[in-house]
Short mmCIF file of N, CA and C in Angstrom, two decimals:
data_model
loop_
_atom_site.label_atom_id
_atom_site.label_comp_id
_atom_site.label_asym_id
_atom_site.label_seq_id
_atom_site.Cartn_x
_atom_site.Cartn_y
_atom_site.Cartn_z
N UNK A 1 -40.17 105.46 79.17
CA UNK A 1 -39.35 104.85 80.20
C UNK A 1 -38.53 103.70 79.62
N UNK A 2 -37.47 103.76 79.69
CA UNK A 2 -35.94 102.40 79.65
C UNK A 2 -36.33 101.89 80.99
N UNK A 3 -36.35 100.54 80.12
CA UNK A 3 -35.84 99.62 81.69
C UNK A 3 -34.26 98.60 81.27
N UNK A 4 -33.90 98.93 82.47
CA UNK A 4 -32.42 98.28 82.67
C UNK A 4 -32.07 97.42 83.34
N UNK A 5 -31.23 96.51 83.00
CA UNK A 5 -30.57 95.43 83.83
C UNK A 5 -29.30 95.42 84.26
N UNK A 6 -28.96 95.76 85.89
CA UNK A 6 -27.52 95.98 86.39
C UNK A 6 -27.31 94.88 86.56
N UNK A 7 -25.95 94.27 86.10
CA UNK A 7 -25.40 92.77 86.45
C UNK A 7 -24.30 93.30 87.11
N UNK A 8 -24.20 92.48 88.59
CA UNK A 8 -22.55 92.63 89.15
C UNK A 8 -21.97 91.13 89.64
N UNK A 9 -20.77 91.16 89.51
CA UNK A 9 -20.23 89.60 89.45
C UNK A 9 -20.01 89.58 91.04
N UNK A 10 -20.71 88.61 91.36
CA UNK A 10 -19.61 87.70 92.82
C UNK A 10 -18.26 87.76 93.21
N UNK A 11 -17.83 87.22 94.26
CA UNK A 11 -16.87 87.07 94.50
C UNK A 11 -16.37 85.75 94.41
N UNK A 12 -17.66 85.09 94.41
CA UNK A 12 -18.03 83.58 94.59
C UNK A 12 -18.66 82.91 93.65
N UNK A 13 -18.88 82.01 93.01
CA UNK A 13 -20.03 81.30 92.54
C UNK A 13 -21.39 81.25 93.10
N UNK A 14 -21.53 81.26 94.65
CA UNK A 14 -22.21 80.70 94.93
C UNK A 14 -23.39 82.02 95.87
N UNK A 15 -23.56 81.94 96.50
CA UNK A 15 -24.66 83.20 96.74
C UNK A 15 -23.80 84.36 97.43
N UNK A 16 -24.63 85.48 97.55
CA UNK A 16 -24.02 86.61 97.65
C UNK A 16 -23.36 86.87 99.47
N UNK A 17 -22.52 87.75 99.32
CA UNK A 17 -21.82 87.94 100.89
C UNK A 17 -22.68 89.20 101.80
N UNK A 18 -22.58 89.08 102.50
CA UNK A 18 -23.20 90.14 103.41
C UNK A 18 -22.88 91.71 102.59
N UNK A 19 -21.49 91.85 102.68
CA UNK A 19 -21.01 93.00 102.36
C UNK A 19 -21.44 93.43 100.93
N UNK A 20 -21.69 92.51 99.98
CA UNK A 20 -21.71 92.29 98.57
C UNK A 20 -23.27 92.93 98.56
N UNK A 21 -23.87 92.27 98.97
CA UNK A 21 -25.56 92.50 99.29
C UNK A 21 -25.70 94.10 99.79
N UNK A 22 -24.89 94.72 100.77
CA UNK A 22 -24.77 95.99 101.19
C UNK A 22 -24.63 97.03 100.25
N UNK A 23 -23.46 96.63 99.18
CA UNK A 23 -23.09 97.52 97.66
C UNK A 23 -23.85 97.74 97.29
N UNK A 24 -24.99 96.19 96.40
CA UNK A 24 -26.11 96.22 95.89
C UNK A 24 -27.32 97.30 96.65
N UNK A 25 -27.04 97.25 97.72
CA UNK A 25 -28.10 97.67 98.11
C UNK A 25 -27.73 100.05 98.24
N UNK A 26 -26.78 99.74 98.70
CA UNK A 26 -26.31 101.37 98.64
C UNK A 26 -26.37 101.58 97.14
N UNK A 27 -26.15 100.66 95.87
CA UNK A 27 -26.07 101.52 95.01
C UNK A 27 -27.33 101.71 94.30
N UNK A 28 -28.72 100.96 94.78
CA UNK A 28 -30.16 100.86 94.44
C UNK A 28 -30.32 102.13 95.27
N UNK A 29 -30.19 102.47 96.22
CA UNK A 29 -30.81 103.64 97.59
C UNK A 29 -30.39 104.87 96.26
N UNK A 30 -28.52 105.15 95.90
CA UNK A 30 -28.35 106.07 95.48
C UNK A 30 -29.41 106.27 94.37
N UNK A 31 -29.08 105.21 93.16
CA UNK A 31 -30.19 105.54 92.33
C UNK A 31 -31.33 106.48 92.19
N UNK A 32 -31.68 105.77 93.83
CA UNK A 32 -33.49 106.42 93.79
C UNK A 32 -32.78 107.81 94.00
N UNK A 33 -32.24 107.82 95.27
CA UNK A 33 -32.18 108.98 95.83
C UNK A 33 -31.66 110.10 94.98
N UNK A 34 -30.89 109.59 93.90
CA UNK A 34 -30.34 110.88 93.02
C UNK A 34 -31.63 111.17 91.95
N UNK A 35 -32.46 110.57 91.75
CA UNK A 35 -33.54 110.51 90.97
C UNK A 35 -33.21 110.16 89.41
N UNK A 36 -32.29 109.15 89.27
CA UNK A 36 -31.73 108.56 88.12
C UNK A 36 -33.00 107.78 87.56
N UNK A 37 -33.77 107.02 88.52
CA UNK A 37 -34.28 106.09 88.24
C UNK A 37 -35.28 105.77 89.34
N UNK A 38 -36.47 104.44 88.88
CA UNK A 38 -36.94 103.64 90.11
C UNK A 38 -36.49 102.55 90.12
N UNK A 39 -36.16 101.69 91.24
CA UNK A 39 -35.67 100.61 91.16
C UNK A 39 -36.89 99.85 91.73
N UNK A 40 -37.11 98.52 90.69
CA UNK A 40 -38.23 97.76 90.26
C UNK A 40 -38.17 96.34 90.99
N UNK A 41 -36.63 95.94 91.37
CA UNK A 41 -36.36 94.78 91.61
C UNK A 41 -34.44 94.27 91.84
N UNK A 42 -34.60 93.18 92.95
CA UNK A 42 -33.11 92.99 92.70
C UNK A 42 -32.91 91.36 93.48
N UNK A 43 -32.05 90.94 93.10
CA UNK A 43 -31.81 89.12 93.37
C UNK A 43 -30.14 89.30 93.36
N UNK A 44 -30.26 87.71 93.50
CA UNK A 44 -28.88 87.40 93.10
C UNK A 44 -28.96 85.86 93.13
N UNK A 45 -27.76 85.16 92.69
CA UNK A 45 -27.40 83.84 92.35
C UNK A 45 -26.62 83.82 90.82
N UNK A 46 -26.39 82.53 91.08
CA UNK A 46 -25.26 81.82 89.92
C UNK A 46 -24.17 83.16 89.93
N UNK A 47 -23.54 83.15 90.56
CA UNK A 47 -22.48 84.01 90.65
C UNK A 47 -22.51 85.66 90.78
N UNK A 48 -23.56 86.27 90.46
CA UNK A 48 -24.12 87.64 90.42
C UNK A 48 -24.78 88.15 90.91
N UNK A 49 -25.03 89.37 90.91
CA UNK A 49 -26.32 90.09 91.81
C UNK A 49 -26.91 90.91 90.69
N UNK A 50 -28.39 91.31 90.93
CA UNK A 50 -28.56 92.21 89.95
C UNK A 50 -29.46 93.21 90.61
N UNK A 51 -30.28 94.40 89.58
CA UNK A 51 -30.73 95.30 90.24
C UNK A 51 -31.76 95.78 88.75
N UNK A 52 -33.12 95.54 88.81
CA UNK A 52 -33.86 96.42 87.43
C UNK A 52 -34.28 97.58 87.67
N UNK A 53 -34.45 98.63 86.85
CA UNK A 53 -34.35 100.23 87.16
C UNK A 53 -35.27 100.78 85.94
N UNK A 54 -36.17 101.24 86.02
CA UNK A 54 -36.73 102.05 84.90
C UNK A 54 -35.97 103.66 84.92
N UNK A 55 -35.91 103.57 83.48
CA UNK A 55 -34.95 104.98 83.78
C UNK A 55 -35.99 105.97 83.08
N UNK A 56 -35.54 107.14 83.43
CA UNK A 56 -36.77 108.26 82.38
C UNK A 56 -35.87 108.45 80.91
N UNK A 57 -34.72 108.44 81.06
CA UNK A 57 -33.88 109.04 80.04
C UNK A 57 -32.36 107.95 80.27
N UNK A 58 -32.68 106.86 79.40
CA UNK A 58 -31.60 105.70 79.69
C UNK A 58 -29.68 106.12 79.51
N UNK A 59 -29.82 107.16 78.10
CA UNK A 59 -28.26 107.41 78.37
C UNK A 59 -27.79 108.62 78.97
N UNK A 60 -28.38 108.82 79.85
CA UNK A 60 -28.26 109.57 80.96
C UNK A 60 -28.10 109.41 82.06
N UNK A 61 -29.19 107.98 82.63
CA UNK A 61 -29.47 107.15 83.59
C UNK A 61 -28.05 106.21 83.73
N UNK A 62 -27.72 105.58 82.43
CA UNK A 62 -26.64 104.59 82.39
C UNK A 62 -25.33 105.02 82.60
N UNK A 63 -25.20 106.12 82.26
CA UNK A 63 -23.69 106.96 82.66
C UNK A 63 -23.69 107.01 84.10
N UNK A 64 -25.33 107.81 84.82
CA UNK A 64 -25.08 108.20 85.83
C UNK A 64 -25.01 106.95 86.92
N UNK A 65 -25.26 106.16 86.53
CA UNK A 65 -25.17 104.74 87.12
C UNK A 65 -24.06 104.04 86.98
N UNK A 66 -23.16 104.74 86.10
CA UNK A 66 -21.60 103.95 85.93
C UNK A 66 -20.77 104.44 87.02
N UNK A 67 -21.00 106.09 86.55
CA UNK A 67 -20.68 106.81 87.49
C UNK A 67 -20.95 106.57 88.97
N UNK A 68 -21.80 106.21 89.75
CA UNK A 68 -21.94 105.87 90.94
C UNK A 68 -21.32 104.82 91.26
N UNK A 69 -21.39 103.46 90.21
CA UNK A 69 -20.53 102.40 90.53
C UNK A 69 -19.21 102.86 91.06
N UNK A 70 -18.52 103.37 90.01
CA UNK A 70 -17.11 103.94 90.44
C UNK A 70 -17.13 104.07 91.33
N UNK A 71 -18.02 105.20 92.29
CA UNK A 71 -17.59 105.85 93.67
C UNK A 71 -17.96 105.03 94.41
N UNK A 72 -18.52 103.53 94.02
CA UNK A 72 -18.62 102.61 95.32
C UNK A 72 -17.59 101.97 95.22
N UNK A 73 -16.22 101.44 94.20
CA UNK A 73 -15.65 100.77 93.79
C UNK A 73 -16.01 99.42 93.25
N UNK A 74 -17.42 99.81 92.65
CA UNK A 74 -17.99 98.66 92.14
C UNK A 74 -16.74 98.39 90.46
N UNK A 75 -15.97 97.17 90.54
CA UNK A 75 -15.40 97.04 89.48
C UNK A 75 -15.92 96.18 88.39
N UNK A 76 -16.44 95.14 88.46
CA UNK A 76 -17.43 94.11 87.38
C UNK A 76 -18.44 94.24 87.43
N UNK A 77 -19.26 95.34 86.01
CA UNK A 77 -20.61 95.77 86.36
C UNK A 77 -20.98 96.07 84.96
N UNK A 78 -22.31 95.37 84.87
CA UNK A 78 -22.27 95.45 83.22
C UNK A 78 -24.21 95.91 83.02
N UNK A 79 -24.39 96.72 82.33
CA UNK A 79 -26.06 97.88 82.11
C UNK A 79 -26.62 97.10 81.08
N UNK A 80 -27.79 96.37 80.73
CA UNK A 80 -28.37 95.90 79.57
C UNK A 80 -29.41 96.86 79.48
N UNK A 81 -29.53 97.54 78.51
CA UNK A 81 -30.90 97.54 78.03
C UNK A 81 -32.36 96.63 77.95
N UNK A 82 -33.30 96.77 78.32
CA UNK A 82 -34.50 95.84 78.00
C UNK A 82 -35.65 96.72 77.39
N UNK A 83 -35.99 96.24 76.08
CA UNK A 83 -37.04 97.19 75.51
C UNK A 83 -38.43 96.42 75.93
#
């Protein structure tokens, strides 16, 4: 198992917007629901939101997770690896 770190930028500095929180949250549901991944955890502050994901198969998982961004119009969104 990969575990991953989704970073997405604010709109704001300062904590997250209703709508912003909604993205985050539709694009954790898809995750599971496409069976990309489990999602482990998710926050936000200092300007970002994030989302951790154990993946079974990370460059597989990470595409298919770019890929979903897109179709939310998620545009500032960046995948770390964590070993």
């Amino acid at each position: 198992m990969a575990h991953v770190a989704i970073r997405m930028k604010l709109q704001d500095n300062g904590l997250a917007l209703q709508e912003e929180l909604a993205l985050r949250n539709e694009l954790a549901d898809r995750i599971e629901d496409a069976g990309i991944g489990s999602v482990i955890g998710s926050g936000s502050g200092r300007g970002e939101m994030d989302i951790g994901v154990e993946l079974a198969n990370a460059t597989m998982g990470v595409a298919a997770i770019l890929e979903i961004a897109e179709e939310l119009g998620i545009a500032e969104i960046e995948i770390d690896q964590e070993d």
